[in-house]
CSV table of N, CA, C and O in Angstrom, one decimal:
chain,number,residue,atom,x,y,z
Z,28,MET,N,-31.7,-8.7,32.8
Z,28,MET,CA,-31.5,-7.6,33.0
Z,28,MET,C,-31.0,-7.0,34.4
Z,28,MET,O,-30.0,-6.0,34.2
Z,29,LYS,N,-31.0,-7.7,35.3
Z,29,LYS,CA,-30.3,-7.6,36.4
Z,29,LYS,C,-28.9,-7.7,36.2
Z,29,LYS,O,-28.1,-7.4,36.6
Z,30,PHE,N,-28.5,-8.9,35.1
Z,30,PHE,CA,-26.9,-8.8,35.1
Z,30,PHE,C,-26.3,-7.7,34.1
Z,30,PHE,O,-25.2,-7.1,34.6
Z,31,LEU,N,-26.8,-6.6,33.4
Z,31,LEU,CA,-26.8,-5.4,32.9
Z,31,LEU,C,-26.6,-4.3,34.0
Z,31,LEU,O,-25.6,-3.5,33.7
Z,32,ILE,N,-27.6,-4.3,34.8
Z,32,ILE,CA,-27.6,-3.3,35.7
Z,32,ILE,C,-26.3,-3.8,36.7
Z,32,ILE,O,-25.8,-2.7,37.0
Z,33,ASP,N,-26.3,-5.0,37.2
Z,33,ASP,CA,-24.9,-5.1,37.9
Z,33,ASP,C,-23.7,-5.0,37.7
Z,33,ASP,O,-22.4,-4.7,38.3
Z,34,ASN,N,-23.5,-5.3,36.3
Z,34,ASN,CA,-22.1,-5.2,35.5
Z,34,ASN,C,-22.3,-4.0,34.4
Z,34,ASN,O,-21.5,-4.1,33.6
Z,35,TRP,N,-22.8,-3.0,34.7
Z,35,TRP,CA,-23.0,-1.6,34.2
Z,35,TRP,C,-21.2,-1.3,33.4
Z,35,TRP,O,-20.9,-0.7,32.3
Z,36,MET,N,-20.4,-1.4,34.5
Z,36,MET,CA,-19.1,-0.6,34.5
Z,36,MET,C,-18.0,-1.8,33.5
Z,36,MET,O,-17.9,-1.3,32.7
Z,37,LEU,N,-18.6,-2.6,33.5
Z,37,LEU,CA,-17.8,-3.9,32.7
Z,37,LEU,C,-18.4,-3.7,31.3
Z,37,LEU,O,-17.6,-3.6,30.1
Z,38,ILE,N,-19.7,-3.7,31.4
Z,38,ILE,CA,-19.9,-3.4,29.7
Z,38,ILE,C,-19.8,-2.0,29.0
Z,38,ILE,O,-19.4,-2.1,28.1
Z,39,ALA,N,-19.6,-1.2,30.1
Z,39,ALA,CA,-18.9,0.1,29.3
Z,39,ALA,C,-17.7,0.3,29.2
Z,39,ALA,O,-17.0,0.8,28.2
Z,40,VAL,N,-17.2,-0.6,29.9
Z,40,VAL,CA,-15.5,-0.8,29.3
Z,40,VAL,C,-15.2,-1.6,28.0
Z,40,VAL,O,-14.6,-1.2,27.0
Z,41,ALA,N,-16.4,-2.5,28.1
Z,41,ALA,CA,-16.2,-3.4,26.6
Z,41,ALA,C,-16.6,-2.4,25.5
Z,41,ALA,O,-15.9,-2.6,24.8
Z,42,LEU,N,-17.5,-1.3,25.7
Z,42,LEU,CA,-17.9,-0.5,24.8
Z,42,LEU,C,-16.8,0.4,24.3
Z,42,LEU,O,-16.6,0.4,23.1
Z,43,ALA,N,-15.9,0.8,25.4
Z,43,ALA,CA,-15.6,1.5,24.8
Z,43,ALA,C,-13.9,1.3,24.4
Z,43,ALA,O,-13.4,1.8,23.4
Z,44,SER,N,-13.6,0.1,24.5
Z,44,SER,CA,-12.6,-0.4,24.1
Z,44,SER,C,-12.6,-1.2,22.8
Z,44,SER,O,-11.8,-1.1,21.8
Z,45,GLY,N,-13.9,-1.4,22.4
Z,45,GLY,CA,-14.4,-1.7,21.2
Z,45,GLY,C,-14.3,-0.5,20.4
Z,45,GLY,O,-13.9,-0.6,19.0
Z,46,ALA,N,-14.7,0.5,20.5
Z,46,ALA,CA,-15.0,1.8,20.0
Z,46,ALA,C,-13.1,2.4,19.5
Z,46,ALA,O,-12.8,2.4,18.7
Z,47,MET,N,-12.5,1.8,20.5
Z,47,MET,CA,-10.9,2.3,20.4
Z,47,MET,C,-10.4,1.3,19.2
Z,47,MET,O,-9.2,1.8,18.5
Z,48,LEU,N,-10.8,0.2,19.2
Z,48,LEU,CA,-10.2,-1.1,18.5
Z,48,LEU,C,-10.6,-0.2,16.9
Z,48,LEU,O,-9.9,-0.2,16.0
Z,49,ILE,N,-12.2,0.3,16.8
Z,49,ILE,CA,-12.8,0.6,15.6
Z,49,ILE,C,-12.1,1.7,15.0
Z,49,ILE,O,-12.1,2.0,13.6
Z,50,TRP,N,-11.9,3.0,16.0
Z,50,TRP,CA,-12.1,4.2,15.6
Z,50,TRP,C,-10.5,4.3,14.5
Z,50,TRP,O,-10.8,4.7,13.6
Z,51,PRO,N,-9.5,3.6,14.4
Z,51,PRO,CA,-8.4,3.8,14.0
Z,51,PRO,C,-8.8,3.4,12.3
Z,51,PRO,O,-8.3,3.6,11.3
Z,52,VAL,N,-9.5,2.4,12.5
Z,52,VAL,CA,-10.1,1.6,11.0
Z,52,VAL,C,-10.9,2.5,10.2
Z,52,VAL,O,-10.6,2.6,8.9
Z,53,MET,N,-11.6,3.3,10.7
Z,53,MET,CA,-12.6,4.2,10.4
Z,53,MET,C,-11.8,5.4,10.0
Z,53,MET,O,-12.4,5.7,8.9
Z,54,GLN,N,-10.8,5.8,10.8
Z,54,GLN,CA,-10.2,6.9,10.3
Z,54,GLN,C,-9.4,6.2,8.9
Z,54,GLN,O,-9.2,7.3,8.2
Z,55,GLY,N,-8.6,5.3,9.1
Z,55,GLY,CA,-7.8,4.8,7.7
Z,55,GLY,C,-8.7,4.4,6.3
Z,55,GLY,O,-8.0,3.7,5.5
Z,56,SER,N,-9.7,4.3,6.6
Z,56,SER,CA,-10.7,3.9,5.3
Z,56,SER,C,-10.2,4.6,4.0
Z,56,SER,O,-10.5,3.8,3.2
Z,57,ALA,N,-9.3,5.5,4.2
Z,57,ALA,CA,-9.3,6.5,2.7
Z,57,ALA,C,-8.2,5.6,2.1
Z,57,ALA,O,-7.8,5.7,1.2
Z,58,GLY,N,-7.5,4.7,2.6
Z,58,GLY,CA,-6.0,4.1,2.5
Z,58,GLY,C,-5.6,4.9,3.1
Z,58,GLY,O,-4.9,6.1,3.3
Z,59,GLY,N,-4.0,4.2,3.3
Z,59,GLY,CA,-2.8,4.9,4.1
Z,59,GLY,C,-2.0,4.1,4.3
Z,59,GLY,O,-1.7,2.9,5.0
Z,60,LEU,N,-0.7,4.0,3.6
Z,60,LEU,CA,0.3,3.0,3.7
Z,60,LEU,C,1.4,4.1,4.4
Z,60,LEU,O,1.8,5.4,3.8
Z,61,SER,N,2.2,4.0,5.2
Z,61,SER,CA,2.9,4.2,6.1
Z,61,SER,C,4.3,4.7,5.5
Z,61,SER,O,4.3,4.2,4.2
Z,62,ALA,N,4.9,5.6,5.7
Z,62,ALA,CA,6.4,5.9,5.0
Z,62,ALA,C,7.6,4.5,5.0
Z,62,ALA,O,7.9,3.9,3.8
Z,63,ALA,N,7.5,4.3,6.1
Z,63,ALA,CA,7.9,2.9,6.3
Z,63,ALA,C,7.5,1.7,5.6
Z,63,ALA,O,8.2,0.8,4.9
Z,64,GLY,N,6.2,1.8,5.4
Z,64,GLY,CA,5.5,0.4,4.6
Z,64,GLY,C,5.8,0.8,3.1
Z,64,GLY,O,6.1,-0.2,2.3
Z,65,ALA,N,5.8,2.1,2.8
Z,65,ALA,CA,5.9,2.5,1.3
Z,65,ALA,C,7.5,1.8,1.2
Z,65,ALA,O,7.8,1.2,0.0
Z,66,VAL,N,8.6,2.1,1.8
Z,66,VAL,CA,9.9,1.8,1.5
Z,66,VAL,C,9.7,-0.1,1.6
Z,66,VAL,O,10.5,-0.4,0.5
Z,67,GLN,N,9.4,-0.5,2.4
Z,67,GLN,CA,9.2,-2.1,2.4
Z,67,GLN,C,8.5,-2.2,1.1
Z,67,GLN,O,9.0,-3.0,0.3
Z,68,LEU,N,7.6,-1.8,0.6
Z,68,LEU,CA,6.9,-2.2,-0.7
Z,68,LEU,C,7.5,-2.2,-1.9
Z,68,LEU,O,8.0,-2.7,-2.6
Z,69,ILE,N,8.7,-0.9,-1.7
Z,69,ILE,CA,9.6,-0.6,-2.8
Z,69,ILE,C,10.4,-1.5,-3.0
Z,69,ILE,O,11.0,-2.2,-3.9
Z,70,ASN,N,11.4,-1.7,-1.8
Z,70,ASN,CA,12.5,-2.6,-1.7
Z,70,ASN,C,11.8,-4.2,-2.0
Z,70,ASN,O,12.8,-5.0,-2.8
Z,71,ARG,N,11.0,-4.5,-1.7
Z,71,ARG,CA,10.6,-6.2,-1.5
Z,71,ARG,C,9.9,-6.5,-2.7
Z,71,ARG,O,10.1,-7.6,-3.0
Z,72,GLU,N,8.9,-6.0,-3.1
Z,72,GLU,CA,8.0,-5.8,-4.0
Z,72,GLU,C,8.1,-4.8,-5.6
Z,72,GLU,O,7.3,-5.3,-6.2
Z,73,ARG,N,9.2,-4.4,-5.6
Z,73,ARG,CA,9.4,-3.4,-6.6
Z,73,ARG,C,8.3,-2.4,-6.9
Z,73,ARG,O,7.8,-2.1,-8.3
Z,74,ALA,N,7.5,-1.9,-5.9
Z,74,ALA,CA,6.7,-1.1,-6.0
Z,74,ALA,C,7.1,0.1,-6.9
Z,74,ALA,O,7.8,0.7,-7.0
Z,75,VAL,N,5.9,0.6,-7.9
Z,75,VAL,CA,6.2,2.0,-8.4
Z,75,VAL,C,5.6,3.0,-7.8
Z,75,VAL,O,4.2,3.2,-7.4
Z,76,VAL,N,6.6,4.2,-7.5
Z,76,VAL,CA,5.8,5.4,-6.8
Z,76,VAL,C,5.2,6.4,-8.0
Z,76,VAL,O,5.9,6.9,-8.8
Z,77,VAL,N,4.3,7.0,-7.9
Z,77,VAL,CA,3.6,7.5,-8.5
Z,77,VAL,C,3.0,9.1,-8.4
Z,77,VAL,O,2.7,8.8,-7.4
Z,78,ASP,N,3.9,10.3,-8.0
Z,78,ASP,CA,3.4,11.3,-7.8
Z,78,ASP,C,2.6,12.0,-8.6
Z,78,ASP,O,2.7,12.3,-9.8
Z,79,VAL,N,1.3,12.5,-7.9
Z,79,VAL,CA,0.5,13.2,-8.8
Z,79,VAL,C,0.3,14.3,-8.9
Z,79,VAL,O,-0.6,15.5,-8.9
Z,80,CYS,N,1.6,15.3,-8.1
Z,80,CYS,CA,1.2,16.6,-8.0
Z,80,CYS,C,1.7,17.2,-9.1
Z,80,CYS,O,2.0,16.5,-10.6
Z,81,GLU,N,1.7,18.5,-9.3
Z,81,GLU,CA,2.2,19.2,-10.7
Z,81,GLU,C,3.6,19.6,-11.0
Z,81,GLU,O,4.4,19.1,-9.7
Z,82,PRO,N,3.7,19.7,-12.2
Z,82,PRO,CA,5.2,19.2,-12.3
Z,82,PRO,C,6.0,20.1,-11.9
Z,82,PRO,O,7.1,19.7,-11.0
Z,83,GLU,N,5.5,21.2,-11.2
Z,83,GLU,CA,6.4,22.6,-10.2
Z,83,GLU,C,6.7,22.1,-9.0
Z,83,GLU,O,7.9,22.0,-8.8
Z,84,GLU,N,5.4,21.4,-8.4
Z,84,GLU,CA,5.8,20.7,-7.2
Z,84,GLU,C,6.4,19.5,-7.2
Z,84,GLU,O,7.6,19.2,-6.4
Z,85,PHE,N,6.7,18.6,-8.4
Z,85,PHE,CA,7.4,17.6,-8.2
Z,85,PHE,C,8.7,17.9,-8.5
Z,85,PHE,O,9.8,17.1,-7.9
Z,86,ALA,N,9.4,19.0,-9.3
Z,86,ALA,CA,10.6,19.4,-9.4
Z,86,ALA,C,11.1,20.0,-8.2
Z,86,ALA,O,12.3,19.9,-8.0
Z,87,ALA,N,10.1,20.6,-7.0
Z,87,ALA,CA,10.7,20.8,-6.0
Z,87,ALA,C,11.3,19.7,-5.0
Z,87,ALA,O,12.1,20.4,-4.0
Z,88,GLY,N,10.7,18.6,-5.5
Z,88,GLY,CA,11.1,17.6,-4.3
Z,88,GLY,C,10.2,16.6,-4.4
Z,88,GLY,O,9.0,16.7,-4.1
Z,89,HIS,N,10.6,15.3,-4.6
Z,89,HIS,CA,9.9,14.2,-5.0
Z,89,HIS,C,10.6,12.9,-4.0
Z,89,HIS,O,11.5,12.8,-4.0
Z,90,VAL,N,9.8,11.8,-4.4
Z,90,VAL,CA,10.8,10.5,-3.7
Z,90,VAL,C,11.2,10.0,-4.8
Z,90,VAL,O,11.1,10.1,-5.5
Z,91,GLY,N,12.6,9.4,-4.7
Z,91,GLY,CA,13.4,8.6,-5.3
Z,91,GLY,C,12.6,7.8,-6.5
Z,91,GLY,O,12.2,6.8,-5.6
Z,92,GLY,N,12.9,7.9,-7.9
Z,92,GLY,CA,12.5,7.0,-8.5
Z,92,GLY,C,11.2,7.3,-8.7
Z,92,GLY,O,10.2,6.1,-9.7
Z,93,ALA,N,10.4,8.4,-8.5
Z,93,ALA,CA,9.0,8.4,-8.6
Z,93,ALA,C,8.9,8.9,-10.4
Z,93,ALA,O,9.7,9.5,-10.9
Z,94,ARG,N,7.8,8.6,-10.8
Z,94,ARG,CA,7.2,9.1,-12.0
Z,94,ARG,C,5.9,10.4,-11.6
Z,94,ARG,O,5.0,9.9,-10.8
Z,95,ASN,N,6.1,11.3,-12.4
Z,95,ASN,CA,5.2,12.2,-12.5
Z,95,ASN,C,4.0,12.3,-13.3
Z,95,ASN,O,4.5,12.2,-14.6
Z,96,VAL,N,3.0,12.0,-13.1
Z,96,VAL,CA,1.5,11.8,-13.4
Z,96,VAL,C,0.4,13.0,-12.7
Z,96,VAL,O,0.3,12.5,-11.9
Z,97,PRO,N,0.3,14.1,-13.2
Z,97,PRO,CA,-0.6,15.1,-12.5
Z,97,PRO,C,-1.7,14.3,-12.1
Z,97,PRO,O,-2.5,13.6,-13.3
Z,98,VAL,N,-2.3,14.7,-11.3
Z,98,VAL,CA,-4.0,13.8,-10.9
Z,98,VAL,C,-4.6,14.3,-12.3
Z,98,VAL,O,-5.5,13.4,-12.5
Z,99,ALA,N,-4.7,15.5,-12.7
Z,99,ALA,CA,-5.7,15.6,-14.1
Z,99,ALA,C,-5.6,14.6,-15.2
Z,99,ALA,O,-6.5,14.6,-16.0
Z,100,LEU,N,-4.6,14.2,-15.4
Z,100,LEU,CA,-3.9,13.5,-16.7
Z,100,LEU,C,-3.8,11.9,-16.0
Z,100,LEU,O,-3.5,11.6,-16.9
Z,101,LEU,N,-4.1,11.8,-14.9
Z,101,LEU,CA,-3.9,10.1,-14.5
Z,101,LEU,C,-4.8,9.2,-15.3
Z,101,LEU,O,-3.9,8.2,-15.8
Z,102,GLU,N,-5.8,9.5,-15.7
Z,102,GLU,CA,-6.5,8.5,-16.2
Z,102,GLU,C,-6.2,8.2,-17.8
Z,102,GLU,O,-6.2,7.3,-18.4
Z,103,THR,N,-5.6,9.2,-18.4
Z,103,THR,CA,-5.2,9.1,-19.8
Z,103,THR,C,-3.8,8.6,-19.8
Z,103,THR,O,-3.5,8.0,-21.0
Z,104,ARG,N,-3.1,8.9,-18.7
Z,104,ARG,CA,-1.2,8.9,-19.0
Z,104,ARG,C,-0.7,7.8,-18.0
Z,104,ARG,O,-0.1,6.9,-17.8
Z,105,LEU,N,-1.7,7.1,-16.8
Z,105,LEU,CA,-1.3,6.3,-15.9
Z,105,LEU,C,-0.7,4.9,-16.8
Z,105,LEU,O,0.0,3.9,-16.3
Z,106,THR,N,-1.6,4.5,-17.8
Z,106,THR,CA,-1.5,3.2,-18.4
Z,106,THR,C,-0.3,3.1,-19.7
Z,106,THR,O,0.6,2.3,-19.2
Z,107,GLU,N,0.3,4.5,-19.9
Z,107,GLU,CA,1.3,4.4,-20.6
Z,107,GLU,C,2.6,4.7,-19.5
Z,107,GLU,O,4.1,3.8,-19.6
Z,108,VAL,N,2.4,5.5,-18.4
Z,108,VAL,CA,3.8,5.3,-17.5
Z,108,VAL,C,3.7,4.0,-17.0
Z,108,VAL,O,5.1,3.8,-16.2
Z,109,VAL,N,2.8,3.3,-16.3
Z,109,VAL,CA,2.6,2.2,-15.4
Z,109,VAL,C,2.4,0.8,-16.5
Z,109,VAL,O,1.1,0.9,-16.0
Z,110,LYS,N,2.7,0.4,-17.1
Z,110,LYS,CA,2.2,-1.1,-17.9
Z,110,LYS,C,1.7,-2.0,-17.3
Z,110,LYS,O,0.7,-2.5,-17.8
Z,111,ASN,N,2.7,-2.7,-16.5
Z,111,ASN,CA,2.2,-3.6,-15.5
Z,111,ASN,C,1.4,-3.1,-14.6
Z,111,ASN,O,2.0,-2.8,-13.5
Z,112,LYS,N,0.1,-3.9,-14.4
Z,112,LYS,CA,-1.1,-3.5,-13.9
Z,112,LYS,C,-1.2,-4.8,-12.2
Z,112,LYS,O,-1.9,-4.5,-11.4
Z,113,THR,N,0.2,-5.6,-12.0
Z,113,THR,CA,-0.1,-6.2,-11.4
Z,113,THR,C,1.0,-5.7,-10.3
Z,113,THR,O,1.2,-6.3,-9.0
Z,114,VAL,N,1.6,-5.0,-10.7
Z,114,VAL,CA,2.9,-4.6,-9.5
Z,114,VAL,C,2.3,-3.5,-8.6
Z,114,VAL,O,1.2,-2.4,-9.4
Z,115,PRO,N,2.4,-3.6,-7.5
Z,115,PRO,CA,2.2,-2.4,-6.7
Z,115,PRO,C,2.5,-1.2,-7.1
Z,115,PRO,O,3.6,-0.6,-7.7
Z,116,LEU,N,1.2,0.0,-6.9
Z,116,LEU,CA,1.7,1.3,-6.9
Z,116,LEU,C,1.4,2.1,-5.6
Z,116,LEU,O,0.3,1.8,-4.8
Z,117,ILE,N,2.3,2.9,-5.5
Z,117,ILE,CA,2.0,3.9,-4.5
Z,117,ILE,C,1.8,5.4,-4.8
Z,117,ILE,O,2.9,5.9,-5.8
Z,118,LEU,N,0.8,5.8,-4.9
Z,118,LEU,CA,0.4,7.6,-5.2
Z,118,LEU,C,0.7,8.4,-4.1
Z,118,LEU,O,0.2,8.0,-2.7
Z,119,VAL,N,1.3,9.3,-4.6
Z,119,VAL,CA,1.9,10.5,-3.5
Z,119,VAL,C,1.7,11.8,-3.9
Z,119,VAL,O,1.5,12.2,-5.4
Z,120,CYS,N,1.4,12.6,-3.3
Z,120,CYS,CA,1.0,14.1,-3.4
Z,120,CYS,C,1.6,14.6,-2.2
Z,120,CYS,O,2.0,14.3,-1.2
Z,121,ALA,N,1.6,16.3,-2.1
Z,121,ALA,CA,2.2,16.9,-1.0
Z,121,ALA,C,1.6,16.4,0.5
Z,121,ALA,O,2.3,16.1,1.2
Z,122,SER,N,0.0,16.0,0.5
Z,122,SER,CA,-0.6,15.8,1.9
Z,122,SER,C,-1.3,14.8,1.9
Z,122,SER,O,-1.9,14.4,2.6
Z,123,GLY,N,-1.5,13.8,0.6
Z,123,GLY,CA,-2.2,12.7,0.8
Z,123,GLY,C,-3.9,13.0,0.1
Z,123,GLY,O,-4.4,12.0,-0.5
Z,124,ALA,N,-4.1,14.2,0.0
Z,124,ALA,CA,-5.6,14.6,-0.5
Z,124,ALA,C,-5.8,14.1,-2.1
Z,124,ALA,O,-6.9,13.6,-2.5
Z,125,ARG,N,-4.9,14.9,-2.7
Z,125,ARG,CA,-5.0,14.4,-4.7
Z,125,ARG,C,-4.6,13.1,-5.1
Z,125,ARG,O,-5.3,12.0,-5.3
Z,126,ALA,N,-4.0,12.4,-3.8
Z,126,ALA,CA,-3.3,11.1,-4.1
Z,126,ALA,C,-4.7,10.2,-3.6
Z,126,ALA,O,-4.8,8.8,-4.5
Z,127,ASN,N,-5.4,10.9,-2.4
Z,127,ASN,CA,-6.4,9.6,-2.6
Z,127,ASN,C,-7.7,9.6,-3.5
Z,127,ASN,O,-8.6,8.6,-3.9
Z,128,ARG,N,-7.9,11.2,-4.0
Z,128,ARG,CA,-8.8,11.0,-5.3
Z,128,ARG,C,-8.2,10.3,-6.4
Z,128,ARG,O,-8.7,9.2,-7.4
Z,129,ALA,N,-6.7,10.2,-6.6
Z,129,ALA,CA,-6.2,9.4,-7.7
Z,129,ALA,C,-6.4,7.8,-7.5
Z,129,ALA,O,-6.7,6.9,-8.5
Z,130,LEU,N,-6.5,7.4,-6.3
Z,130,LEU,CA,-6.4,6.1,-5.8
Z,130,LEU,C,-7.5,5.1,-6.4
Z,130,LEU,O,-8.0,4.2,-7.2
Z,131,ALA,N,-9.0,5.9,-6.5
Z,131,ALA,CA,-9.8,5.8,-7.3
Z,131,ALA,C,-10.3,5.7,-8.9
Z,131,ALA,O,-10.7,4.6,-9.5
Z,132,VAL,N,-9.3,6.1,-9.7
Z,132,VAL,CA,-8.9,6.6,-10.8
Z,132,VAL,C,-7.9,5.2,-11.1
Z,132,VAL,O,-7.9,4.4,-12.1
Z,133,ALA,N,-7.0,5.1,-10.2
Z,133,ALA,CA,-6.3,3.5,-10.7
Z,133,ALA,C,-6.8,2.8,-10.2
Z,133,ALA,O,-6.4,1.8,-11.1
Z,134,ARG,N,-7.8,2.6,-9.4
Z,134,ARG,CA,-8.3,1.0,-9.2
Z,134,ARG,C,-9.5,0.9,-10.7
Z,134,ARG,O,-9.6,0.0,-10.9
Z,135,LYS,N,-9.9,2.2,-11.1
Z,135,LYS,CA,-11.1,2.0,-12.2
Z,135,LYS,C,-10.3,1.7,-13.3
Z,135,LYS,O,-10.7,0.8,-13.9
Z,136,LEU,N,-9.1,2.2,-13.5
Z,136,LEU,CA,-7.7,1.4,-14.1
Z,136,LEU,C,-7.5,-0.1,-14.5
Z,136,LEU,O,-7.0,-0.4,-15.4
Z,137,GLY,N,-7.6,-0.7,-13.5
Z,137,GLY,CA,-7.3,-1.9,-13.1
Z,137,GLY,C,-6.2,-2.0,-12.2
Z,137,GLY,O,-5.3,-3.3,-12.1
Z,138,TYR,N,-5.5,-1.1,-11.2
Z,138,TYR,CA,-4.4,-1.0,-10.5
Z,138,TYR,C,-4.9,-1.7,-9.1
Z,138,TYR,O,-5.1,-0.9,-8.7
Z,139,ASP,N,-5.2,-3.1,-9.0
Z,139,ASP,CA,-5.7,-3.2,-7.9
Z,139,ASP,C,-5.0,-3.3,-6.7
Z,139,ASP,O,-5.3,-3.1,-5.4
Z,140,LYS,N,-3.5,-3.2,-6.8
Z,140,LYS,CA,-2.6,-2.8,-5.7
Z,140,LYS,C,-2.1,-1.6,-5.6
Z,140,LYS,O,-1.1,-1.2,-4.8
Z,141,ALA,N,-2.9,-0.5,-6.1
Z,141,ALA,CA,-2.4,0.6,-5.7
Z,141,ALA,C,-2.7,1.2,-4.3
Z,141,ALA,O,-3.6,0.7,-3.7
Z,142,GLN,N,-2.0,2.0,-3.9
Z,142,GLN,CA,-2.4,2.4,-2.0
Z,142,GLN,C,-1.6,3.9,-2.4
Z,142,GLN,O,-1.1,4.3,-3.2
Z,143,VAL,N,-2.3,4.6,-1.5
Z,143,VAL,CA,-1.9,5.8,-1.0
Z,143,VAL,C,-1.0,6.2,-0.1
Z,143,VAL,O,-1.1,5.3,1.0
Z,144,LEU,N,0.3,6.9,0.2
Z,144,LEU,CA,1.3,7.4,1.3
Z,144,LEU,C,0.6,8.0,2.0
Z,144,LEU,O,0.1,9.3,1.8
Z,145,ALA,N,0.0,7.6,3.3
Z,145,ALA,CA,-0.7,8.6,4.0
Z,145,ALA,C,0.2,9.7,4.4
Z,145,ALA,O,1.2,9.7,4.7
Z,146,GLY,N,-0.5,10.9,4.5
Z,146,GLY,CA,0.0,12.0,4.7
Z,146,GLY,C,0.9,12.6,3.7
Z,146,GLY,O,1.5,13.7,4.1
Z,147,GLY,N,1.3,11.8,2.5
Z,147,GLY,CA,1.9,12.5,1.5
Z,147,GLY,C,3.3,12.8,1.7
Z,147,GLY,O,3.8,11.9,2.6
Z,148,LEU,N,3.8,13.5,0.6
Z,148,LEU,CA,5.3,13.4,0.9
Z,148,LEU,C,5.8,14.5,2.4
Z,148,LEU,O,6.6,14.4,2.5
Z,149,LYS,N,4.6,15.2,2.6
Z,149,LYS,CA,5.0,15.6,4.2
Z,149,LYS,C,5.7,14.4,5.2
Z,149,LYS,O,6.4,14.5,5.9
Z,150,SER,N,4.6,13.5,5.0
Z,150,SER,CA,5.0,12.1,6.2
Z,150,SER,C,6.3,11.3,5.6
Z,150,SER,O,7.0,10.9,6.3
Z,151,TRP,N,6.6,11.5,4.7
Z,151,TRP,CA,7.8,11.1,3.8
Z,151,TRP,C,9.2,11.9,4.5
Z,151,TRP,O,9.8,11.2,4.9
Z,152,LYS,N,9.0,13.2,4.3
Z,152,LYS,CA,10.2,14.2,5.0
Z,152,LYS,C,9.9,14.0,6.3
Z,152,LYS,O,11.3,14.1,6.9
Z,153,GLU,N,8.7,14.1,7.4
Z,153,GLU,CA,8.8,13.7,8.6
Z,153,GLU,C,9.7,12.4,9.2
Z,153,GLU,O,10.0,12.2,10.2
Z,154,ALA,N,9.7,11.5,8.2
Z,154,ALA,CA,10.5,9.9,8.5
Z,154,ALA,C,11.9,10.2,8.2
Z,154,ALA,O,12.5,9.3,8.3
Z,155,ASN,N,12.2,11.3,7.7
Z,155,ASN,CA,14.0,11.9,7.2
Z,155,ASN,C,14.2,10.6,6.4
Z,155,ASN,O,15.1,10.3,6.1
Z,156,LEU,N,12.9,10.7,5.0
Z,156,LEU,CA,13.7,9.4,4.3
Z,156,LEU,C,13.7,10.6,2.7
Z,156,LEU,O,13.5,11.9,2.8
Z,157,PRO,N,14.7,10.1,2.1
Z,157,PRO,CA,15.4,11.0,0.9
Z,157,PRO,C,14.6,11.6,0.2
Z,157,PRO,O,13.5,10.7,-0.3
Z,158,LEU,N,14.7,13.3,-0.4
Z,158,LEU,CA,13.9,13.4,-1.6
Z,158,LEU,C,14.8,13.5,-2.8
Z,158,LEU,O,15.8,13.7,-2.8
Z,159,GLU,N,14.0,13.4,-3.9
Z,159,GLU,CA,15.1,14.0,-5.3
Z,159,GLU,C,15.0,15.1,-5.6
Z,159,GLU,O,13.5,15.4,-5.5
Z,160,LYS,N,15.0,16.1,-6.5
Z,160,LYS,CA,14.9,17.4,-6.8
Z,160,LYS,C,15.3,17.2,-8.4
Z,160,LYS,O,16.4,17.0,-8.7
Z,161,ALA,N,14.6,17.5,-9.1
Z,161,ALA,CA,14.4,17.7,-10.4
Z,161,ALA,C,15.5,18.9,-11.1
Z,161,ALA,O,15.5,19.8,-10.6
């Protein structure tokens, strides 16, 4: 007990640093691949990008080579759009919210390498990466 009292500052610093290390893990628990990480996955492992936005949003701008499967149709259409379940799958939407919902569906369908682009298309644009328009 004397040790705790004598070294309370050291213990407080240790607890604070531990909390700062755990915080990003807890914040990113919903999944999240950075735009740079997505580019690497596309180039190195031939990841397939699936945009889960509505067709109008997709036509306004999307990641190059992305395939459009609206989140409402994901469960029925994903297996016909992406036949190989072993390839990495990157799910994208405008902000990342719909893609996070789609992640659960993709994993349920057997796409174990599915990931979400953190921040969605917004983060892609902020990274100054190119967009395609239909």
